[in-house]
Amino acid sequence: MKIDLNCDLGESFGAYTIGMDARLLPYITSANVACGYHAGDPSVMRATCVAAVSAGVAVGAHPGFPDLVGFGRRNLAVSPTEARDYITYQLGALDAFCRAAGTRLRHVKPHGALYNMAATDASLARAICEAVRDFDPALIVLGLSGSAMLSMAQEMGLPFAREVFADRAYNDDGTLVNRRLPGAMIEDEELALARVLRMVREGEVETITGKVIQIRADSVCVHGDNEHALAFVKRIREALEAAGVEVAPL
Amino acid sequence: MKIDLNCDLGESFGAYTIGMDARLLPYITSANVACGYHAGDPSVMRATCVAAVSAGVAVGAHPGFPDLVGFGRRNLAVSPTEARDYITYQLGALDAFCRAAGTRLRHVKPHGALYNMAATDASLARAICEAVRDFDPALIVLGLSGSAMLSMAQEMGLPFAREVFADRAYNDDGTLVNRRLPGAMIEDEELALARVLRMVREGEVETITGKVIQIRADSVCVHGDNEHALAFVKRIREALEAAGVEVAPL
Amino acid sequence: MKIDLNCDLGESFGAYTIGMDARLLPYITSANVACGYHAGDPSVMRATCVAAVSAGVAVGAHPGFPDLVGFGRRNLAVSPTEARDYITYQLGALDAFCRAAGTRLRHVKPHGALYNMAATDASLARAICEAVRDFDPALIVLGLSGSAMLSMAQEMGLPFAREVFADRAYNDDGTLVNRRLPGAMIEDEELALARVLRMVREGEVETITGKVIQIRADSVCVHGDNEHALAFVKRIREALEAAGVEVAPL
Amino acid sequence: MKIDLNCDLGESFGAYTIGMDARLLPYITSANVACGYHAGDPSVMRATCVAAVSAGVAVGAHPGFPDLVGFGRRNLAVSPTEARDYITYQLGALDAFCRAAGTRLRHVKPHGALYNMAATDASLARAICEAVRDFDPALIVLGLSGSAMLSMAQEMGLPFAREVFADRAYNDDGTLVNRRLPGAMIEDEELALARVLRMVREGEVETITGKVIQIRADSVCVHGDNEHALAFVKRIREALEAAGVEVAPL
């Protein structure tokens, strides 16, 4: 039994620092590195790739919308063609830093609004998968377990990995409960840990309505925005290892 | 006897169109494609790479400063490290579109102010060459004949190509006469054609002071901004071919 | 009987030129000047304001989304607060060039996707009107005749002006027929002229279903993207004047 | 005897936070607010103006180069015309938020590389002063005591204020010692405090060579990047007040 721990990294920009990348790297196995559109700049990208390689962490691309001031979190009505081209651009840019750091891109996980839109919009998901396929058909598409994004990757024969969230509630259909609704965030740490273990080991999760549904987990998404988040990542890793689950890259 | 004809392409951006790329492609052999920093966007980059491949024209990267409003023409006091990272980013981004179009990057020619600064600043030239080497040591560095950029490429063992200009006057030391000085531009087309032929076939050029100096030409830089420029490119190509010079990519 | 002719101006950017501003100015009475977000740059803004003043044309702000590569034409899910702040920023920036050119802002017309979204989204329309009111409650809100934008301006006591289109078909409820639908564009010039005269003089228009509805016109939106469009603007102006309608700013 | 304490504020951007603006405001009397070019965004600008007004702090514009990734710290070879237009744009944008917050711009202090370049380049200083004069000739130009910027403001009849630095060494000619040289920064807090008091009360400072020169101080520049800096601002204010100097806006 094996699980990946992925986290968004390299989101600093110029004089601006976000995240505690250096302190997180020892605990995660995959880094989703920002590519300069919603966050990140070339020097941050280089440093992040070098640090990830040094920590033995797999590097993936974390492409987003060209919306730095909105941090890629706002829906933008791009055409599928534009989305495809934005992904191609960002994949190439990040892979250049991977090469310079002695590694290659391993996975792709869209960021923010692009991630959410592609989880339900099949034409957008197709456009993203086309960019991935044309760049390197061995890249792993990392997406929300049960999403249109992963269905499309599967349909197109791309390797994919299913991501689950420790701190989010699920609807009965396996989608995430909208953050604005009550109960969307799992704030009780013990409960969150128990849910992660259950999803990883038993392949099931209790939804917001109390129903138990099946869920497949190849990777757990973690966050490193503050001391509290960092401490929780350590606990997740320890709990998984204590339960005999191997924590390893995809 | 062989010569390359290179031209800057793919400098349109979003709703903005510059250049007559489609009409120029039949006459040139190398395209320097903008990479989204000083000009170009992902959709323009893709279309330009596809069109170049279709026309049998070699694709090179034309990286510039992150100064869209200045079109990369203004000196920016970047550190060598920043320059290296900007080049890496742009090489990777453009190469991704090359791959999608079924080709690979063949050369690199910095744009505008970056080109001019690297022609005389050895530390900047080194930084650019390091980015090229780490990305792909087989990429050809295309630069001003006699520049610090090419000396550095040579010193670092990178393949390089020497570029000459049909429409520019030269100083006695082989540098270009500053555009703001009288006589800097060769406006007489017959004279310009004769100078190109002499540089390519005889390896010499008459400087602005009337002295004849040696100059090595692997590629002639041409422009396609307007009808007049386009017509002149055709004439250069015809004159070269009529003189028995093979016009071919680097 | 009086009508304003408005046109988007100042949409060039850096090395990129769009539009035929100098040739259009003699025929229009209001210029909607881009403010640097979706198009325009500070030097273009200054030159456009100076040229408008010199031609006796009223200057208005044409604020858009911060999406230069998309020319402000793509819906962006901004919050009302963000929209308000983007409008405030752009109003101030353009007004500074108006002052330097010896005039002041007269009206505001949102651009592209922002215009379309605010035509039907009351909370967005309110946010825009709040920015206008806090900047200068005497500014005229120029919007689609019958839109949520103008209802909100009216509700908030701001002066407003109703815009009609010469080249667009209308639905029975007074909204514009979506550009992607057949018949959305009025391509017959004689018909378009006749429709403009009817809207301006009789306050009515025949919809796409053949029904005649009432429509109020304070300003006709014209375009200046190409020779054909420019010639049509001249014809509209001549036809209006020949019909005894005074063509004058709002 | 009276002195102003000025600090750069509003340099956060989107999801990125820099500075401790709220905690600094009680101790300063003038805020130099970033205008969206090198830092700041419309929402940050609004919030900063509101907070400054609420704290009784005067708001000034802190315009910079359009170089967000470089935080406006890198020399950019703009023409005087471009510089003038960039200043006009930023003055207008920030003033719109001042109006909405119930105040008006009081001063202008260029940022970073623009500040440094204009301190010695008279044509750049003139361009900036022209933008200020055309926007509002009552705006106070805040610049380095003894700089070309202030000479130009004086020559053009603009009000100006002379700024001194607590933590920087001075050359014999009154310019700042380059940060890269040893001794450029005054790291001993007691010494820095004593120097501030001497500059403000006695109009003199000991240069890096040990010579005592005259210096005129209307405002002391302070920083708020970290806890240490914040504590030092409090000490400066207390020391000035204890010495009977009134701390008040320009």
PDB file of N, CA, C and O in Angstrom, chain A residues 104-162:
ATOM      1  N   ARG A 104      13.307  15.579 -14.819  1.00  0.00           N
ATOM      2  CA  ARG A 104      12.301  15.867 -15.841  1.00  0.00           C
ATOM      3  C   ARG A 104      10.943  15.970 -15.165  1.00  0.00           C
ATOM      4  O   ARG A 104      10.746  15.451 -14.079  1.00  0.00           O
ATOM      5  N   LEU A 105      10.034  16.631 -15.830  1.00  0.00           N
ATOM      6  CA  LEU A 105       8.658  16.724 -15.321  1.00  0.00           C
ATOM      7  C   LEU A 105       8.078  15.332 -15.142  1.00  0.00           C
ATOM      8  O   LEU A 105       8.223  14.485 -16.019  1.00  0.00           O
ATOM      9  N   ARG A 106       7.378  15.156 -14.024  1.00  0.00           N
ATOM     10  CA  ARG A 106       6.735  13.867 -13.794  1.00  0.00           C
ATOM     11  C   ARG A 106       5.216  13.929 -13.893  1.00  0.00           C
ATOM     12  O   ARG A 106       4.571  12.972 -14.295  1.00  0.00           O
ATOM     13  N   HIS A 107       4.645  15.056 -13.486  1.00  0.00           N
ATOM     14  CA  HIS A 107       3.186  15.128 -13.499  1.00  0.00           C
ATOM     15  C   HIS A 107       2.725  16.551 -13.793  1.00  0.00           C
ATOM     16  O   HIS A 107       3.532  17.479 -13.869  1.00  0.00           O
ATOM     17  N   VAL A 108       1.433  16.681 -13.991  1.00  0.00           N
ATOM     18  CA  VAL A 108       0.808  17.975 -14.256  1.00  0.00           C
ATOM     19  C   VAL A 108      -0.443  18.082 -13.415  1.00  0.00           C
ATOM     20  O   VAL A 108      -1.272  17.165 -13.430  1.00  0.00           O
ATOM     21  N   LYS A 109      -0.562  19.184 -12.691  1.00  0.00           N
ATOM     22  CA  LYS A 109      -1.792  19.417 -11.929  1.00  0.00           C
ATOM     23  C   LYS A 109      -2.202  20.865 -12.137  1.00  0.00           C
ATOM     24  O   LYS A 109      -1.525  21.779 -11.659  1.00  0.00           O
ATOM     25  N   PRO A 110      -3.277  21.112 -12.874  1.00  0.00           N
ATOM     26  CA  PRO A 110      -3.705  22.507 -13.081  1.00  0.00           C
ATOM     27  C   PRO A 110      -4.003  23.187 -11.746  1.00  0.00           C
ATOM     28  O   PRO A 110      -4.351  22.517 -10.764  1.00  0.00           O
ATOM     29  N   HIS A 111      -3.897  24.506 -11.765  1.00  0.00           N
ATOM     30  CA  HIS A 111      -4.041  25.286 -10.533  1.00  0.00           C
ATOM     31  C   HIS A 111      -5.390  25.991 -10.425  1.00  0.00           C
ATOM     32  O   HIS A 111      -5.919  26.495 -11.418  1.00  0.00           O
ATOM     33  N   GLY A 112      -5.873  26.075  -9.224  1.00  0.00           N
ATOM     34  CA  GLY A 112      -6.967  26.988  -8.876  1.00  0.00           C
ATOM     35  C   GLY A 112      -8.194  26.892  -9.763  1.00  0.00           C
ATOM     36  O   GLY A 112      -8.834  25.840  -9.886  1.00  0.00           O
ATOM     37  N   ALA A 113      -8.561  28.026 -10.374  1.00  0.00           N
ATOM     38  CA  ALA A 113      -9.785  28.075 -11.179  1.00  0.00           C
ATOM     39  C   ALA A 113      -9.681  27.136 -12.383  1.00  0.00           C
ATOM     40  O   ALA A 113     -10.675  26.542 -12.806  1.00  0.00           O
ATOM     41  N   LEU A 114      -8.508  26.978 -12.914  1.00  0.00           N
ATOM     42  CA  LEU A 114      -8.330  26.082 -14.059  1.00  0.00           C
ATOM     43  C   LEU A 114      -8.574  24.632 -13.633  1.00  0.00           C
ATOM     44  O   LEU A 114      -9.207  23.849 -14.349  1.00  0.00           O
ATOM     45  N   TYR A 115      -8.085  24.276 -12.448  1.00  0.00           N
ATOM     46  CA  TYR A 115      -8.319  22.942 -11.883  1.00  0.00           C
ATOM     47  C   TYR A 115      -9.809  22.698 -11.696  1.00  0.00           C
ATOM     48  O   TYR A 115     -10.348  21.663 -12.112  1.00  0.00           O
ATOM     49  N   ASN A 116     -10.471  23.678 -11.083  1.00  0.00           N
ATOM     50  CA  ASN A 116     -11.897  23.515 -10.804  1.00  0.00           C
ATOM     51  C   ASN A 116     -12.723  23.452 -12.082  1.00  0.00           C
ATOM     52  O   ASN A 116     -13.630  22.640 -12.202  1.00  0.00           O
ATOM     53  N   MET A 117     -12.412  24.325 -13.043  1.00  0.00           N
ATOM     54  CA  MET A 117     -13.179  24.342 -14.282  1.00  0.00           C
ATOM     55  C   MET A 117     -12.983  23.033 -15.053  1.00  0.00           C
ATOM     56  O   MET A 117     -13.931  22.464 -15.595  1.00  0.00           O
ATOM     57  N   ALA A 118     -11.734  22.557 -15.091  1.00  0.00           N
ATOM     58  CA  ALA A 118     -11.449  21.338 -15.851  1.00  0.00           C
ATOM     59  C   ALA A 118     -11.994  20.089 -15.161  1.00  0.00           C
ATOM     60  O   ALA A 118     -12.085  19.023 -15.766  1.00  0.00           O
ATOM     61  N   ALA A 119     -12.357  20.216 -13.890  1.00  0.00           N
ATOM     62  CA  ALA A 119     -12.915  19.065 -13.176  1.00  0.00           C
ATOM     63  C   ALA A 119     -14.316  18.736 -13.677  1.00  0.00           C
ATOM     64  O   ALA A 119     -14.785  17.607 -13.536  1.00  0.00           O
ATOM     65  N   THR A 120     -14.979  19.723 -14.281  1.00  0.00           N
ATOM     66  CA  THR A 120     -16.351  19.486 -14.735  1.00  0.00           C
ATOM     67  C   THR A 120     -16.566  19.805 -16.216  1.00  0.00           C
ATOM     68  O   THR A 120     -17.581  19.423 -16.775  1.00  0.00           O
ATOM     69  N   ASP A 121     -15.624  20.492 -16.853  1.00  0.00           N
ATOM     70  CA  ASP A 121     -15.795  20.903 -18.254  1.00  0.00           C
ATOM     71  C   ASP A 121     -14.954  19.997 -19.154  1.00  0.00           C
ATOM     72  O   ASP A 121     -13.734  20.105 -19.230  1.00  0.00           O
ATOM     73  N   ALA A 122     -15.633  19.081 -19.862  1.00  0.00           N
ATOM     74  CA  ALA A 122     -14.913  18.069 -20.630  1.00  0.00           C
ATOM     75  C   ALA A 122     -14.098  18.676 -21.767  1.00  0.00           C
ATOM     76  O   ALA A 122     -13.003  18.182 -22.085  1.00  0.00           O
ATOM     77  N   SER A 123     -14.590  19.757 -22.382  1.00  0.00           N
ATOM     78  CA  SER A 123     -13.825  20.305 -23.514  1.00  0.00           C
ATOM     79  C   SER A 123     -12.554  20.983 -23.012  1.00  0.00           C
ATOM     80  O   SER A 123     -11.505  20.932 -23.664  1.00  0.00           O
ATOM     81  N   LEU A 124     -12.638  21.589 -21.851  1.00  0.00           N
ATOM     82  CA  LEU A 124     -11.435  22.183 -21.258  1.00  0.00           C
ATOM     83  C   LEU A 124     -10.465  21.071 -20.835  1.00  0.00           C
ATOM     84  O   LEU A 124      -9.253  21.158 -21.073  1.00  0.00           O
ATOM     85  N   ALA A 125     -11.022  20.016 -20.237  1.00  0.00           N
ATOM     86  CA  ALA A 125     -10.185  18.888 -19.829  1.00  0.00           C
ATOM     87  C   ALA A 125      -9.489  18.271 -21.043  1.00  0.00           C
ATOM     88  O   ALA A 125      -8.296  17.943 -21.000  1.00  0.00           O
ATOM     89  N   ARG A 126     -10.216  18.178 -22.153  1.00  0.00           N
ATOM     90  CA  ARG A 126      -9.614  17.616 -23.363  1.00  0.00           C
ATOM     91  C   ARG A 126      -8.465  18.488 -23.858  1.00  0.00           C
ATOM     92  O   ARG A 126      -7.388  17.991 -24.226  1.00  0.00           O
ATOM     93  N   ALA A 127      -8.683  19.800 -23.843  1.00  0.00           N
ATOM     94  CA  ALA A 127      -7.649  20.721 -24.312  1.00  0.00           C
ATOM     95  C   ALA A 127      -6.378  20.587 -23.468  1.00  0.00           C
ATOM     96  O   ALA A 127      -5.263  20.565 -23.992  1.00  0.00           O
ATOM     97  N   ILE A 128      -6.557  20.474 -22.161  1.00  0.00           N
ATOM     98  CA  ILE A 128      -5.404  20.325 -21.269  1.00  0.00           C
ATOM     99  C   ILE A 128      -4.698  19.005 -21.563  1.00  0.00           C
ATOM    100  O   ILE A 128      -3.463  18.952 -21.667  1.00  0.00           O
ATOM    101  N   CYS A 129      -5.484  17.935 -21.699  1.00  0.00           N
ATOM    102  CA  CYS A 129      -4.882  16.621 -21.975  1.00  0.00           C
ATOM    103  C   CYS A 129      -4.161  16.611 -23.324  1.00  0.00           C
ATOM    104  O   CYS A 129      -3.122  15.951 -23.468  1.00  0.00           O
ATOM    105  N   GLU A 130      -4.686  17.333 -24.308  1.00  0.00           N
ATOM    106  CA  GLU A 130      -3.994  17.398 -25.598  1.00  0.00           C
ATOM    107  C   GLU A 130      -2.632  18.067 -25.458  1.00  0.00           C
ATOM    108  O   GLU A 130      -1.641  17.629 -26.053  1.00  0.00           O
ATOM    109  N   ALA A 131      -2.590  19.120 -24.673  1.00  0.00           N
ATOM    110  CA  ALA A 131      -1.302  19.789 -24.460  1.00  0.00           C
ATOM    111  C   ALA A 131      -0.316  18.845 -23.781  1.00  0.00           C
ATOM    112  O   ALA A 131       0.854  18.773 -24.148  1.00  0.00           O
ATOM    113  N   VAL A 132      -0.807  18.102 -22.791  1.00  0.00           N
ATOM    114  CA  VAL A 132       0.053  17.157 -22.068  1.00  0.00           C
ATOM    115  C   VAL A 132       0.550  16.069 -23.020  1.00  0.00           C
ATOM    116  O   VAL A 132       1.749  15.778 -23.083  1.00  0.00           O
ATOM    117  N   ARG A 133      -0.364  15.493 -23.777  1.00  0.00           N
ATOM    118  CA  ARG A 133      -0.013  14.412 -24.706  1.00  0.00           C
ATOM    119  C   ARG A 133       1.020  14.876 -25.741  1.00  0.00           C
ATOM    120  O   ARG A 133       2.004  14.195 -26.010  1.00  0.00           O
ATOM    121  N   ASP A 134       0.803  16.074 -26.291  1.00  0.00           N
ATOM    122  CA  ASP A 134       1.724  16.559 -27.315  1.00  0.00           C
ATOM    123  C   ASP A 134       3.089  16.904 -26.726  1.00  0.00           C
ATOM    124  O   ASP A 134       4.090  16.905 -27.436  1.00  0.00           O
ATOM    125  N   PHE A 135       3.108  17.242 -25.443  1.00  0.00           N
ATOM    126  CA  PHE A 135       4.388  17.588 -24.820  1.00  0.00           C
ATOM    127  C   PHE A 135       5.145  16.328 -24.420  1.00  0.00           C
ATOM    128  O   PHE A 135       6.308  16.157 -24.741  1.00  0.00           O
ATOM    129  N   ASP A 136       4.456  15.434 -23.722  1.00  0.00           N
ATOM    130  CA  ASP A 136       5.084  14.197 -23.267  1.00  0.00           C
ATOM    131  C   ASP A 136       3.993  13.255 -22.782  1.00  0.00           C
ATOM    132  O   ASP A 136       3.469  13.429 -21.675  1.00  0.00           O
ATOM    133  N   PRO A 137       3.651  12.238 -23.560  1.00  0.00           N
ATOM    134  CA  PRO A 137       2.532  11.355 -23.203  1.00  0.00           C
ATOM    135  C   PRO A 137       2.813  10.505 -21.971  1.00  0.00           C
ATOM    136  O   PRO A 137       1.921   9.784 -21.522  1.00  0.00           O
ATOM    137  N   ALA A 138       4.011  10.613 -21.408  1.00  0.00           N
ATOM    138  CA  ALA A 138       4.299   9.862 -20.185  1.00  0.00           C
ATOM    139  C   ALA A 138       4.027  10.679 -18.935  1.00  0.00           C
ATOM    140  O   ALA A 138       4.127  10.174 -17.811  1.00  0.00           O
ATOM    141  N   LEU A 139       3.692  11.949 -19.105  1.00  0.00           N
ATOM    142  CA  LEU A 139       3.379  12.783 -17.936  1.00  0.00           C
ATOM    143  C   LEU A 139       2.110  12.285 -17.265  1.00  0.00           C
ATOM    144  O   LEU A 139       1.126  11.981 -17.940  1.00  0.00           O
ATOM    145  N   ILE A 140       2.114  12.285 -15.952  1.00  0.00           N
ATOM    146  CA  ILE A 140       0.946  11.838 -15.184  1.00  0.00           C
ATOM    147  C   ILE A 140       0.010  13.023 -14.940  1.00  0.00           C
ATOM    148  O   ILE A 140       0.436  14.061 -14.449  1.00  0.00           O
ATOM    149  N   VAL A 141      -1.247  12.868 -15.297  1.00  0.00           N
ATOM    150  CA  VAL A 141      -2.246  13.903 -15.019  1.00  0.00           C
ATOM    151  C   VAL A 141      -2.766  13.701 -13.597  1.00  0.00           C
ATOM    152  O   VAL A 141      -3.358  12.658 -13.296  1.00  0.00           O
ATOM    153  N   LEU A 142      -2.514  14.681 -12.753  1.00  0.00           N
ATOM    154  CA  LEU A 142      -2.965  14.594 -11.359  1.00  0.00           C
ATOM    155  C   LEU A 142      -4.217  15.441 -11.213  1.00  0.00           C
ATOM    156  O   LEU A 142      -4.198  16.640 -11.490  1.00  0.00           O
ATOM    157  N   GLY A 143      -5.322  14.787 -10.822  1.00  0.00           N
ATOM    158  CA  GLY A 143      -6.570  15.534 -10.745  1.00  0.00           C
ATOM    159  C   GLY A 143      -7.489  14.984  -9.681  1.00  0.00           C
ATOM    160  O   GLY A 143      -7.217  13.947  -9.062  1.00  0.00           O
ATOM    161  N   LEU A 144      -8.584  15.702  -9.495  1.00  0.00           N
ATOM    162  CA  LEU A 144      -9.571  15.328  -8.489  1.00  0.00           C
ATOM    163  C   LEU A 144     -10.125  13.938  -8.801  1.00  0.00           C
ATOM    164  O   LEU A 144     -10.570  13.675  -9.920  1.00  0.00           O
ATOM    165  N   SER A 145     -10.081  13.088  -7.817  1.00  0.00           N
ATOM    166  CA  SER A 145     -10.629  11.750  -7.965  1.00  0.00           C
ATOM    167  C   SER A 145     -12.076  11.851  -8.433  1.00  0.00           C
ATOM    168  O   SER A 145     -12.889  12.546  -7.833  1.00  0.00           O
ATOM    169  N   GLY A 146     -12.374  11.194  -9.567  1.00  0.00           N
ATOM    170  CA  GLY A 146     -13.746  11.215 -10.079  1.00  0.00           C
ATOM    171  C   GLY A 146     -14.091  12.370 -11.004  1.00  0.00           C
ATOM    172  O   GLY A 146     -15.234  12.503 -11.427  1.00  0.00           O
ATOM    173  N   SER A 147     -13.098  13.179 -11.368  1.00  0.00           N
ATOM    174  CA  SER A 147     -13.370  14.385 -12.169  1.00  0.00           C
ATOM    175  C   SER A 147     -13.371  14.121 -13.668  1.00  0.00           C
ATOM    176  O   SER A 147     -12.856  13.112 -14.143  1.00  0.00           O
ATOM    177  N   ALA A 148     -13.942  15.088 -14.425  1.00  0.00           N
ATOM    178  CA  ALA A 148     -13.913  15.048 -15.886  1.00  0.00           C
ATOM    179  C   ALA A 148     -12.466  15.059 -16.386  1.00  0.00           C
ATOM    180  O   ALA A 148     -12.142  14.452 -17.414  1.00  0.00           O
ATOM    181  N   MET A 149     -11.606  15.714 -15.652  1.00  0.00           N
ATOM    182  CA  MET A 149     -10.192  15.791 -16.020  1.00  0.00           C
ATOM    183  C   MET A 149      -9.592  14.395 -16.106  1.00  0.00           C
ATOM    184  O   MET A 149      -8.906  14.056 -17.075  1.00  0.00           O
ATOM    185  N   LEU A 150      -9.860  13.588 -15.097  1.00  0.00           N
ATOM    186  CA  LEU A 150      -9.271  12.246 -15.077  1.00  0.00           C
ATOM    187  C   LEU A 150      -9.971  11.310 -16.060  1.00  0.00           C
ATOM    188  O   LEU A 150      -9.317  10.458 -16.676  1.00  0.00           O
ATOM    189  N   SER A 151     -11.269  11.490 -16.232  1.00  0.00           N
ATOM    190  CA  SER A 151     -11.962  10.683 -17.249  1.00  0.00           C
ATOM    191  C   SER A 151     -11.340  10.926 -18.615  1.00  0.00           C
ATOM    192  O   SER A 151     -11.132  10.003 -19.404  1.00  0.00           O
ATOM    193  N   MET A 152     -11.064  12.183 -18.897  1.00  0.00           N
ATOM    194  CA  MET A 152     -10.490  12.526 -20.187  1.00  0.00           C
ATOM    195  C   MET A 152      -9.078  11.955 -20.333  1.00  0.00           C
ATOM    196  O   MET A 152      -8.717  11.433 -21.389  1.00  0.00           O
ATOM    197  N   ALA A 153      -8.282  12.052 -19.278  1.00  0.00           N
ATOM    198  CA  ALA A 153      -6.927  11.487 -19.335  1.00  0.00           C
ATOM    199  C   ALA A 153      -7.013   9.995 -19.644  1.00  0.00           C
ATOM    200  O   ALA A 153      -6.277   9.473 -20.496  1.00  0.00           O
ATOM    201  N   GLN A 154      -7.928   9.331 -18.957  1.00  0.00           N
ATOM    202  CA  GLN A 154      -8.101   7.896 -19.161  1.00  0.00           C
ATOM    203  C   GLN A 154      -8.529   7.620 -20.603  1.00  0.00           C
ATOM    204  O   GLN A 154      -7.955   6.753 -21.270  1.00  0.00           O
ATOM    205  N   GLU A 155      -9.499   8.378 -21.083  1.00  0.00           N
ATOM    206  CA  GLU A 155     -10.007   8.191 -22.449  1.00  0.00           C
ATOM    207  C   GLU A 155      -8.893   8.382 -23.480  1.00  0.00           C
ATOM    208  O   GLU A 155      -8.842   7.702 -24.509  1.00  0.00           O
ATOM    209  N   MET A 156      -7.979   9.326 -23.180  1.00  0.00           N
ATOM    210  CA  MET A 156      -6.912   9.604 -24.135  1.00  0.00           C
ATOM    211  C   MET A 156      -5.671   8.751 -23.898  1.00  0.00           C
ATOM    212  O   MET A 156      -4.640   8.942 -24.543  1.00  0.00           O
ATOM    213  N   GLY A 157      -5.760   7.843 -22.938  1.00  0.00           N
ATOM    214  CA  GLY A 157      -4.648   6.930 -22.719  1.00  0.00           C
ATOM    215  C   GLY A 157      -3.464   7.531 -21.982  1.00  0.00           C
ATOM    216  O   GLY A 157      -2.344   7.006 -22.045  1.00  0.00           O
ATOM    217  N   LEU A 158      -3.698   8.635 -21.280  1.00  0.00           N
ATOM    218  CA  LEU A 158      -2.609   9.243 -20.506  1.00  0.00           C
ATOM    219  C   LEU A 158      -2.585   8.646 -19.097  1.00  0.00           C
ATOM    220  O   LEU A 158      -3.640   8.367 -18.524  1.00  0.00           O
ATOM    221  N   PRO A 159      -1.387   8.479 -18.538  1.00  0.00           N
ATOM    222  CA  PRO A 159      -1.331   8.048 -17.137  1.00  0.00           C
ATOM    223  C   PRO A 159      -1.946   9.126 -16.244  1.00  0.00           C
ATOM    224  O   PRO A 159      -1.813  10.313 -16.528  1.00  0.00           O
ATOM    225  N   PHE A 160      -2.641   8.709 -15.217  1.00  0.00           N
ATOM    226  CA  PHE A 160      -3.265   9.710 -14.345  1.00  0.00           C
ATOM    227  C   PHE A 160      -3.206   9.250 -12.897  1.00  0.00           C
ATOM    228  O   PHE A 160      -2.956   8.068 -12.621  1.00  0.00           O
ATOM    229  N   ALA A 161      -3.413  10.179 -11.992  1.00  0.00           N
ATOM    230  CA  ALA A 161      -3.409   9.863 -10.569  1.00  0.00           C
ATOM    231  C   ALA A 161      -4.546  10.619  -9.903  1.00  0.00           C
ATOM    232  O   ALA A 161      -4.828  11.754 -10.256  1.00  0.00           O
ATOM    233  N   ARG A 162      -5.176   9.932  -8.930  1.00  0.00           N
ATOM    234  CA  ARG A 162      -6.371  10.488  -8.273  1.00  0.00           C
ATOM    235  C   ARG A 162      -5.994  11.136  -6.955  1.00  0.00           C
ATOM    236  O   ARG A 162      -5.362  10.523  -6.097  1.00  0.00           O
TER     237      ARG A 162
END
